[in-house]
């Protein structure tokens, strides 16, 4: 085994795909301490700065006094407390749905939903750039798996019209985690109606951030439970805590409680985390100023990048992407930024398709404009030094 694993690792290294972890000492914050040095980070999904919010921290501390730490068992045995029950009600209200069900992580929520709803007689239609957990979930369900070209509604329609599966489920990210763009939900809903398909949206990166009250991608398009019966959201990103949920009809939620194996066969979240999440949700719901400021920062970043002739994928979400192509190139730029005490991760295959390695910059309401100036200045210099921008030509700008 050792020599086989070593050969796998060597191969990864040769392809510039080897991953390693930064070890830092700090709360989620734009300034991270790594080995005694301060780094300015643009890679957290803590979009609203709630991961270190004093009220959320206090809620966690107080709830720990009441509930202790561990939940002790799964939800169906003895792990389900009033704290979990309250958070589920808060999430249902926040998403304007009949009910919500907590899962321990987003990965597990996706596995649980798709494998509970579909069998080998059914078909699942997945955007090619859907999150890895959705792909794994579709495989686990054993339904026929169809992947459509990213946001290509003609391709989706073609696949739907050629399917004779018993049940059809269309699955998409709301905001795409490695692109920053948004699914064409209005067309998806129309196609679902036309071909009698169900729709599931994973809005891990939309909730809390997009829409006037932070209800995510669905709020942008004014879509409700009727059009999008299955909504999945995570609690470890904009809400700054941990865990995930699915929201939808009473019948959907009861079905998941009975049949979602990643719900049934796992320990419930610590109850104090549920209390902290309720506190965070209450803040997120009225965090209009934080959201407006975040969107101002996004526009500011794009404007500064444009001035420096840095090509960005089209995106008005906090996820901003510089595609570089080669994994080596992406790693080189990320490394150059690191040398200048700026943290931006290189995203490489298999997380993104081969030949589209990229820098993923995430912005947060805890960033300041001066920090964006700093990022853009160093980024432009690093891109110039590897020849990724020419310094004068305007070609290749995708704004
Ligand atoms: C992060 C993420 C998940 C997984 O959520 P976790 O709670 O981190 O397991 C699922 N889907 C998308 C789109 C994500 O970005």
Short mmCIF file of C-alpha atoms and ligand atoms in Angstrom, two decimals:
data_model
loop_
_atom_site.label_atom_id
_atom_site.label_comp_id
_atom_site.label_asym_id
_atom_site.label_seq_id
_atom_site.Cartn_x
_atom_site.Cartn_y
_atom_site.Cartn_z
CA UNK A 1 0.00 0.00 0.00
CA UNK A 2 2.73 2.49 0.97
CA UNK A 3 4.45 2.39 -2.42
CA UNK A 4 1.15 2.64 -4.29
CA UNK A 5 0.08 5.67 -2.26
CA UNK A 6 3.49 7.28 -2.70
CA UNK A 7 3.18 6.93 -6.47
CA UNK A 8 -0.26 8.58 -6.36
CA UNK A 9 1.12 11.47 -4.33
CA UNK A 10 4.12 11.89 -6.62
CA UNK A 11 1.85 12.00 -9.64
CA UNK A 12 -0.25 14.73 -7.99
CA UNK A 13 2.86 16.71 -7.24
CA UNK A 14 4.13 16.44 -10.82
CA UNK A 15 0.80 17.74 -12.12
CA UNK A 16 0.95 20.76 -9.76
CA UNK A 17 -2.23 19.44 -8.17
CA UNK A 18 -0.83 18.68 -4.73
CA UNK A 19 -2.82 20.27 -1.92
CA UNK A 20 -1.49 21.44 1.41
CA UNK A 21 -3.04 23.33 4.28
CA UNK A 22 -2.26 26.70 5.80
CA UNK A 23 -2.18 26.50 9.57
CA UNK A 24 -3.33 29.76 11.11
CA UNK A 25 -3.96 30.98 14.64
CA UNK A 26 -6.87 33.37 14.22
CA UNK A 27 -10.65 33.66 14.05
CA UNK A 28 -12.10 34.03 10.54
CA UNK A 29 -11.02 37.52 9.74
CA UNK A 30 -9.35 39.20 6.76
CA UNK A 31 -6.07 39.22 8.71
CA UNK A 32 -4.76 35.73 9.47
CA UNK A 33 -1.70 34.91 11.53
CA UNK A 34 0.45 32.20 9.96
CA UNK A 35 3.80 31.29 11.53
CA UNK A 36 4.10 34.67 13.22
CA UNK A 37 3.29 36.67 10.07
CA UNK A 38 0.09 38.51 9.17
CA UNK A 39 -1.61 37.65 5.90
CA UNK A 40 -4.47 39.46 4.21
CA UNK A 41 -6.90 36.72 3.21
CA UNK A 42 -9.41 36.58 0.37
CA UNK A 43 -10.50 32.97 0.64
CA UNK A 44 -13.08 32.69 3.39
CA UNK A 45 -16.79 32.04 2.78
CA UNK A 46 -17.63 34.04 5.90
CA UNK A 47 -19.22 36.66 3.64
CA UNK A 48 -20.94 38.71 6.33
CA UNK A 49 -18.24 38.47 8.99
CA UNK A 50 -20.55 36.52 11.29
CA UNK A 51 -18.03 33.79 12.20
CA UNK A 52 -16.58 36.01 14.95
CA UNK A 53 -19.63 38.14 15.73
CA UNK A 54 -19.78 38.92 19.48
CA UNK A 55 -23.51 38.15 19.74
CA UNK A 56 -23.12 34.80 18.02
CA UNK A 57 -20.15 33.93 20.23
CA UNK A 58 -22.08 34.87 23.33
CA UNK A 59 -25.05 32.75 22.24
CA UNK A 60 -22.71 29.78 21.80
CA UNK A 61 -21.13 30.27 25.23
CA UNK A 62 -24.45 30.61 27.04
CA UNK A 63 -25.99 27.62 25.26
CA UNK A 64 -22.95 25.50 26.15
CA UNK A 65 -23.74 26.14 29.81
CA UNK A 66 -27.22 24.75 29.26
CA UNK A 67 -26.64 21.91 26.80
CA UNK A 68 -22.98 21.03 27.26
CA UNK A 69 -21.01 20.23 24.14
CA UNK A 70 -21.93 17.03 22.33
CA UNK A 71 -25.48 16.11 21.33
CA UNK A 72 -24.80 12.51 22.34
CA UNK A 73 -26.85 10.73 19.69
CA UNK A 74 -28.55 11.03 16.33
CA UNK A 75 -31.71 13.11 15.92
CA UNK A 76 -33.93 10.02 15.88
CA UNK A 77 -32.47 8.56 19.07
CA UNK A 78 -31.95 11.24 21.74
CA UNK A 79 -29.90 13.98 20.06
CA UNK A 80 -32.75 16.29 19.01
CA UNK A 81 -33.22 19.23 21.40
CA UNK A 82 -35.43 22.30 21.64
CA UNK A 83 -32.43 24.22 20.24
CA UNK A 84 -32.47 22.14 17.02
CA UNK A 85 -36.24 22.39 16.82
CA UNK A 86 -36.12 26.18 17.23
CA UNK A 87 -33.43 26.56 14.56
CA UNK A 88 -35.49 24.47 12.13
CA UNK A 89 -38.43 26.80 12.69
CA UNK A 90 -36.20 29.85 12.26
CA UNK A 91 -34.83 28.44 9.00
CA UNK A 92 -38.31 27.66 7.69
CA UNK A 93 -39.38 31.21 8.44
CA UNK A 94 -36.20 32.70 6.95
CA UNK A 95 -36.64 30.74 3.71
CA UNK A 96 -40.43 31.22 3.72
CA UNK A 97 -41.07 27.49 3.51
CA UNK A 98 -43.30 25.07 5.39
CA UNK A 99 -40.48 23.28 7.14
CA UNK A 100 -36.73 22.89 7.37
CA UNK A 101 -34.52 20.00 8.46
CA UNK A 102 -31.03 20.36 9.91
CA UNK A 103 -28.16 18.26 8.61
CA UNK A 104 -24.67 18.06 10.08
CA UNK A 105 -22.98 19.35 6.90
CA UNK A 106 -23.93 20.51 3.43
CA UNK A 107 -22.17 17.53 1.93
CA UNK A 108 -24.36 15.22 3.98
CA UNK A 109 -27.54 17.17 3.22
CA UNK A 110 -26.95 16.74 -0.51
CA UNK A 111 -26.15 13.04 -0.16
CA UNK A 112 -29.24 12.55 1.98
CA UNK A 113 -31.73 14.37 -0.22
CA UNK A 114 -30.86 12.96 -3.62
CA UNK A 115 -30.37 9.39 -2.41
CA UNK A 116 -33.67 9.52 -0.47
CA UNK A 117 -35.70 10.86 -3.39
CA UNK A 118 -34.38 8.89 -6.35
CA UNK A 119 -33.86 5.25 -7.30
CA UNK A 120 -32.34 3.53 -10.32
CA UNK A 121 -35.57 4.10 -12.28
CA UNK A 122 -35.20 7.86 -12.02
CA UNK A 123 -32.95 10.44 -13.64
CA UNK A 124 -31.00 13.36 -12.25
CA UNK A 125 -29.92 16.37 -14.35
CA UNK A 126 -26.93 18.18 -12.97
CA UNK A 127 -25.18 21.32 -14.16
CA UNK A 128 -21.60 20.35 -15.16
CA UNK A 129 -20.22 22.81 -12.61
CA UNK A 130 -22.35 21.69 -9.66
CA UNK A 131 -20.59 21.21 -6.34
CA UNK A 132 -18.80 17.87 -5.87
CA UNK A 133 -21.21 16.81 -3.12
CA UNK A 134 -24.10 16.94 -5.60
CA UNK A 135 -22.23 14.75 -8.06
CA UNK A 136 -21.46 12.25 -5.31
CA UNK A 137 -25.09 12.38 -4.18
CA UNK A 138 -26.33 11.66 -7.70
CA UNK A 139 -23.95 8.69 -8.00
CA UNK A 140 -25.04 7.34 -4.64
CA UNK A 141 -28.70 7.48 -5.64
CA UNK A 142 -28.00 5.23 -8.67
CA UNK A 143 -30.37 7.31 -10.77
CA UNK A 144 -29.34 7.89 -14.39
CA UNK A 145 -26.95 10.82 -14.27
CA UNK A 146 -27.13 13.52 -16.94
CA UNK A 147 -24.72 16.44 -16.77
CA UNK A 148 -25.65 19.48 -18.82
CA UNK A 149 -23.28 22.14 -20.09
CA UNK A 150 -22.93 24.90 -17.51
CA UNK A 151 -26.06 27.06 -17.49
CA UNK A 152 -26.89 25.84 -21.03
CA UNK A 153 -30.66 25.60 -21.00
CA UNK A 154 -30.87 24.20 -24.54
CA UNK A 155 -28.66 21.34 -23.50
CA UNK A 156 -30.76 20.75 -20.39
CA UNK A 157 -33.94 20.74 -22.47
CA UNK A 158 -32.44 18.30 -24.94
CA UNK A 159 -31.55 15.89 -22.12
CA UNK A 160 -34.93 16.25 -20.41
CA UNK A 161 -36.83 15.68 -23.64
CA UNK A 162 -34.92 12.44 -24.31
CA UNK A 163 -35.45 10.96 -20.87
CA UNK A 164 -38.12 8.40 -20.14
CA UNK A 165 -37.23 8.09 -16.47
CA UNK A 166 -40.02 7.69 -13.95
CA UNK A 167 -39.03 10.77 -11.95
CA UNK A 168 -36.74 13.55 -13.07
CA UNK A 169 -34.82 15.86 -10.75
CA UNK A 170 -32.96 18.96 -11.96
CA UNK A 171 -30.20 19.99 -9.57
CA UNK A 172 -28.18 23.18 -9.63
CA UNK A 173 -26.10 25.43 -7.43
CA UNK A 174 -27.81 28.81 -6.96
CA UNK A 175 -24.48 30.68 -6.99
CA UNK A 176 -21.74 28.54 -8.52
CA UNK A 177 -19.00 28.12 -5.95
CA UNK A 178 -16.02 28.19 -8.33
CA UNK A 179 -17.45 30.62 -10.93
CA UNK A 180 -19.43 33.16 -8.95
CA UNK A 181 -22.24 33.27 -11.51
CA UNK A 182 -25.89 32.45 -10.91
CA UNK A 183 -28.05 29.65 -12.29
CA UNK A 184 -30.72 30.52 -14.85
CA UNK A 185 -33.41 29.57 -12.37
CA UNK A 186 -36.33 31.07 -14.30
CA UNK A 187 -35.65 28.90 -17.33
CA UNK A 188 -34.98 25.86 -15.15
CA UNK A 189 -38.39 26.33 -13.54
CA UNK A 190 -40.06 26.60 -16.96
CA UNK A 191 -38.33 23.45 -18.20
CA UNK A 192 -39.24 21.61 -15.02
CA UNK A 193 -42.87 22.44 -15.64
CA UNK A 194 -42.73 21.45 -19.29
CA UNK A 195 -41.02 18.09 -18.65
CA UNK A 196 -42.62 17.31 -15.32
CA UNK A 197 -39.34 17.44 -13.39
CA UNK A 198 -38.59 18.42 -9.79
CA UNK A 199 -36.05 21.12 -8.95
CA UNK A 200 -33.43 21.27 -6.21
CA UNK A 201 -31.24 24.32 -5.62
CA UNK A 202 -28.09 24.21 -3.49
CA UNK A 203 -27.75 27.84 -2.42
CA UNK A 204 -24.68 27.49 -0.20
CA UNK A 205 -23.20 30.72 -1.60
CA UNK A 206 -26.39 32.69 -2.21
CA UNK A 207 -28.09 32.54 1.18
CA UNK A 208 -27.34 35.44 3.46
CA UNK A 209 -25.68 37.35 0.64
CA UNK A 210 -27.92 37.70 -2.40
CA UNK A 211 -31.36 39.28 -2.47
CA UNK A 212 -32.69 42.22 -0.53
CA UNK A 213 -33.17 40.28 2.70
CA UNK A 214 -30.43 37.74 2.05
CA UNK A 215 -32.77 34.94 1.09
CA UNK A 216 -30.40 34.08 -1.70
CA UNK A 217 -30.71 33.26 -5.39
CA UNK A 218 -34.39 32.43 -5.05
CA UNK A 219 -35.13 35.88 -3.71
CA UNK A 220 -33.39 37.44 -6.73
CA UNK A 221 -35.88 35.67 -9.01
CA UNK A 222 -38.89 35.81 -6.64
CA UNK A 223 -39.15 32.03 -6.63
CA UNK A 224 -41.02 30.15 -3.94
CA UNK A 225 -41.40 26.63 -2.63
CA UNK A 226 -43.97 26.01 -5.36
CA UNK A 227 -41.46 26.50 -8.18
CA UNK A 228 -38.35 25.24 -6.34
CA UNK A 229 -39.62 22.51 -4.01
CA UNK A 230 -36.18 21.61 -2.62
CA UNK A 231 -33.84 24.24 -1.22
CA UNK A 232 -30.58 23.28 0.42
CA UNK A 233 -28.45 25.80 2.31
CA UNK A 234 -25.32 25.66 4.42
CA UNK A 235 -24.74 27.31 7.78
CA UNK A 236 -20.94 27.44 7.69
CA UNK A 237 -20.65 30.12 5.01
CA UNK A 238 -22.50 33.45 5.19
CA UNK A 239 -24.10 32.42 8.50
CA UNK A 240 -20.64 31.89 9.97
CA UNK A 241 -21.40 28.76 12.02
CA UNK A 242 -21.56 25.11 10.90
CA UNK A 243 -24.06 22.64 9.48
CA UNK A 244 -26.70 22.74 6.77
CA UNK A 245 -30.41 22.40 6.13
CA UNK A 246 -33.01 21.47 3.58
CA UNK A 247 -36.24 23.48 3.38
CA UNK A 248 -39.48 22.60 1.64
CA UNK A 249 -42.88 21.08 2.17
CA UNK A 250 -44.05 19.17 5.22
CA UNK A 251 -44.13 15.97 3.14
CA UNK A 252 -40.61 16.49 1.80
CA UNK A 253 -39.19 17.00 5.28
CA UNK A 254 -41.02 14.00 6.75
CA UNK A 255 -39.72 11.89 3.84
CA UNK A 256 -36.15 12.98 4.58
CA UNK A 257 -36.54 12.20 8.29
CA UNK A 258 -37.61 8.67 7.33
CA UNK A 259 -35.30 7.95 4.38
CA UNK A 260 -32.27 10.26 4.24
CA UNK A 261 -29.52 7.97 5.50
CA UNK A 262 -27.04 10.80 6.11
CA UNK A 263 -29.67 12.29 8.41
CA UNK A 264 -30.67 9.13 10.23
CA UNK A 265 -27.28 7.53 10.78
CA UNK A 266 -25.24 10.37 12.17
CA UNK A 267 -24.83 12.30 15.41
CA UNK A 268 -26.88 15.47 15.69
CA UNK A 269 -25.08 18.83 15.61
CA UNK A 270 -24.07 20.10 19.06
CA UNK A 271 -27.19 21.91 20.37
CA UNK A 272 -25.18 25.02 21.28
CA UNK A 273 -24.24 25.38 17.61
CA UNK A 274 -27.93 25.39 16.77
CA UNK A 275 -28.48 28.23 19.28
CA UNK A 276 -25.52 30.15 17.83
CA UNK A 277 -26.95 29.65 14.34
CA UNK A 278 -30.34 31.02 15.39
CA UNK A 279 -28.53 34.09 16.70
CA UNK A 280 -26.57 34.44 13.48
CA UNK A 281 -29.71 34.02 11.37
CA UNK A 282 -31.43 36.81 13.29
CA UNK A 283 -28.52 39.11 12.49
CA UNK A 284 -28.26 38.02 8.84
CA UNK A 285 -31.94 38.70 8.29
CA UNK A 286 -31.55 42.40 9.09
CA UNK A 287 -27.94 42.84 7.96
CA UNK A 288 -28.90 45.14 5.08
CA UNK A 289 -25.98 47.45 5.70
CA UNK A 290 -23.43 44.64 5.72
CA UNK A 291 -24.93 43.27 2.50
CA UNK A 292 -24.98 46.66 0.81
CA UNK A 293 -21.39 47.30 1.84
CA UNK A 294 -20.35 43.87 0.56
CA UNK A 295 -21.95 44.55 -2.82
CA UNK A 296 -20.24 47.94 -2.90
CA UNK A 297 -16.90 46.18 -2.28
CA UNK A 298 -17.63 43.71 -5.10
CA UNK A 299 -18.30 46.55 -7.54
CA UNK A 300 -15.20 48.38 -6.30
CA UNK A 301 -13.01 45.30 -6.74
CA UNK A 302 -14.27 44.76 -10.29
CA UNK A 303 -13.72 48.38 -11.20
CA UNK A 304 -10.14 48.36 -9.82
CA UNK A 305 -9.39 45.04 -11.56
CA UNK A 306 -10.71 46.42 -14.85
CA UNK A 307 -8.43 49.46 -14.52
CA UNK A 308 -5.49 47.09 -14.11
CA UNK A 309 -6.68 44.99 -17.07
CA UNK A 310 -7.19 41.93 -14.94
CA UNK A 311 -9.67 39.55 -16.63
CA UNK A 312 -12.47 38.39 -14.38
CA UNK A 313 -15.33 36.00 -15.03
CA UNK A 314 -18.70 37.76 -15.05
CA UNK A 315 -19.98 37.72 -11.45
CA UNK A 316 -21.79 40.08 -9.13
CA UNK A 317 -21.43 37.77 -6.14
CA UNK A 318 -18.59 37.79 -3.56
CA UNK A 319 -16.91 35.00 -5.57
CA UNK A 320 -14.56 36.63 -8.10
CA UNK A 321 -12.56 34.49 -10.48
CA UNK A 322 -9.36 34.97 -12.45
CA UNK A 323 -9.02 32.01 -14.82
CA UNK A 324 -5.38 31.18 -15.60
CA UNK A 325 -5.64 27.81 -17.36
CA UNK A 326 -2.60 25.81 -16.29
CA UNK A 327 -2.48 24.53 -12.73
CA UNK A 328 1.21 25.60 -12.64
CA UNK A 329 0.30 29.17 -13.52
CA UNK A 330 -2.43 29.36 -10.89
CA UNK A 331 -0.08 27.99 -8.26
CA UNK A 332 2.66 30.42 -9.32
CA UNK A 333 0.41 33.46 -8.93
CA UNK A 334 -1.03 32.22 -5.64
CA UNK A 335 2.54 31.69 -4.42
CA UNK A 336 3.63 35.14 -5.56
CA UNK A 337 0.68 36.64 -3.64
CA UNK A 338 1.65 34.59 -0.58
CA UNK A 339 5.16 36.05 -0.74
CA UNK A 340 3.52 39.46 -0.51
CA UNK A 341 1.41 38.34 2.46
CA UNK A 342 -1.82 37.98 0.54
CA UNK A 343 -3.79 34.76 0.69
CA UNK A 344 -5.76 33.74 -2.41
CA UNK A 345 -6.14 30.05 -3.15
CA UNK A 346 -5.39 28.46 -6.50
CA UNK A 347 -8.31 26.25 -7.48
CA UNK A 348 -7.24 23.34 -9.67
CA UNK A 349 -8.69 20.20 -11.21
CA UNK A 350 -10.53 18.09 -10.20
CA UNK A 351 -12.33 20.90 -8.35
CA UNK A 352 -12.63 22.73 -11.71
CA UNK A 353 -12.40 21.30 -15.27
CA UNK A 354 -8.93 20.60 -16.68
CA UNK A 355 -7.30 23.64 -18.28
CA UNK A 356 -9.34 26.11 -16.22
CA UNK A 357 -7.23 26.40 -13.06
CA UNK A 358 -7.96 29.71 -11.44
CA UNK A 359 -7.63 32.09 -8.55
CA UNK A 360 -10.74 32.27 -6.42
CA UNK A 361 -11.04 35.57 -4.61
CA UNK A 362 -13.82 35.84 -2.05
CA UNK A 363 -14.85 39.16 -0.61
CA UNK A 364 -16.45 39.71 2.76
CA UNK A 365 -18.19 42.54 4.55
CA UNK A 366 -15.22 42.52 6.94
CA UNK A 367 -12.84 43.66 4.20
CA UNK A 368 -11.94 47.32 3.81
CA UNK A 369 -11.52 49.20 0.55
CA UNK A 370 -7.84 49.78 1.27
CA UNK A 371 -7.37 46.02 1.48
CA UNK A 372 -8.94 45.64 -1.97
CA UNK A 373 -6.52 48.25 -3.33
CA UNK A 374 -3.69 46.24 -1.85
CA UNK A 375 -4.97 43.01 -3.43
CA UNK A 376 -5.44 44.50 -6.88
CA UNK A 377 -2.05 46.14 -6.89
CA UNK A 378 -0.18 42.97 -5.93
CA UNK A 379 -2.37 40.81 -8.17
CA UNK A 380 -1.73 43.01 -11.22
CA UNK A 381 2.01 42.90 -10.55
CA UNK A 382 2.01 39.10 -10.13
CA UNK A 383 -0.07 38.50 -13.25
CA UNK A 384 2.17 40.80 -15.23
CA UNK A 385 5.28 38.96 -14.06
CA UNK A 386 3.98 35.60 -15.32
CA UNK A 387 2.70 37.18 -18.54
CA UNK A 388 -0.99 36.62 -17.73
CA UNK A 389 -1.72 40.26 -18.54
CA UNK A 390 0.19 42.27 -21.07
CA UNK A 391 0.14 45.60 -19.31
CA UNK A 392 -1.22 47.48 -22.32
CA UNK A 393 -3.57 45.35 -24.44
CA UNK A 394 -7.25 45.25 -23.62
CA UNK A 395 -7.95 41.87 -25.18
CA UNK A 396 -9.34 39.07 -23.11
CA UNK A 397 -11.20 41.21 -20.65
CA UNK A 398 -14.39 39.48 -19.67
CA UNK A 399 -16.32 41.98 -17.62
C1 LIG B 1 -19.67 24.29 0.80
C2 LIG B 1 -20.66 23.71 -0.12
C3 LIG B 1 -21.32 22.51 0.21
C4 LIG B 1 -20.93 21.70 1.40
O1 LIG B 1 -21.33 22.29 2.58
P1 LIG B 1 -20.57 21.91 3.95
O2 LIG B 1 -21.49 22.33 5.01
O3 LIG B 1 -19.29 22.64 3.91
O4 LIG B 1 -20.38 20.42 3.89
C5 LIG B 1 -22.30 22.08 -0.63
N1 LIG B 1 -22.62 22.75 -1.77
C6 LIG B 1 -21.99 23.88 -2.12
C7 LIG B 1 -22.37 24.57 -3.38
C8 LIG B 1 -20.98 24.39 -1.32
O5 LIG B 1 -20.33 25.49 -1.68
#
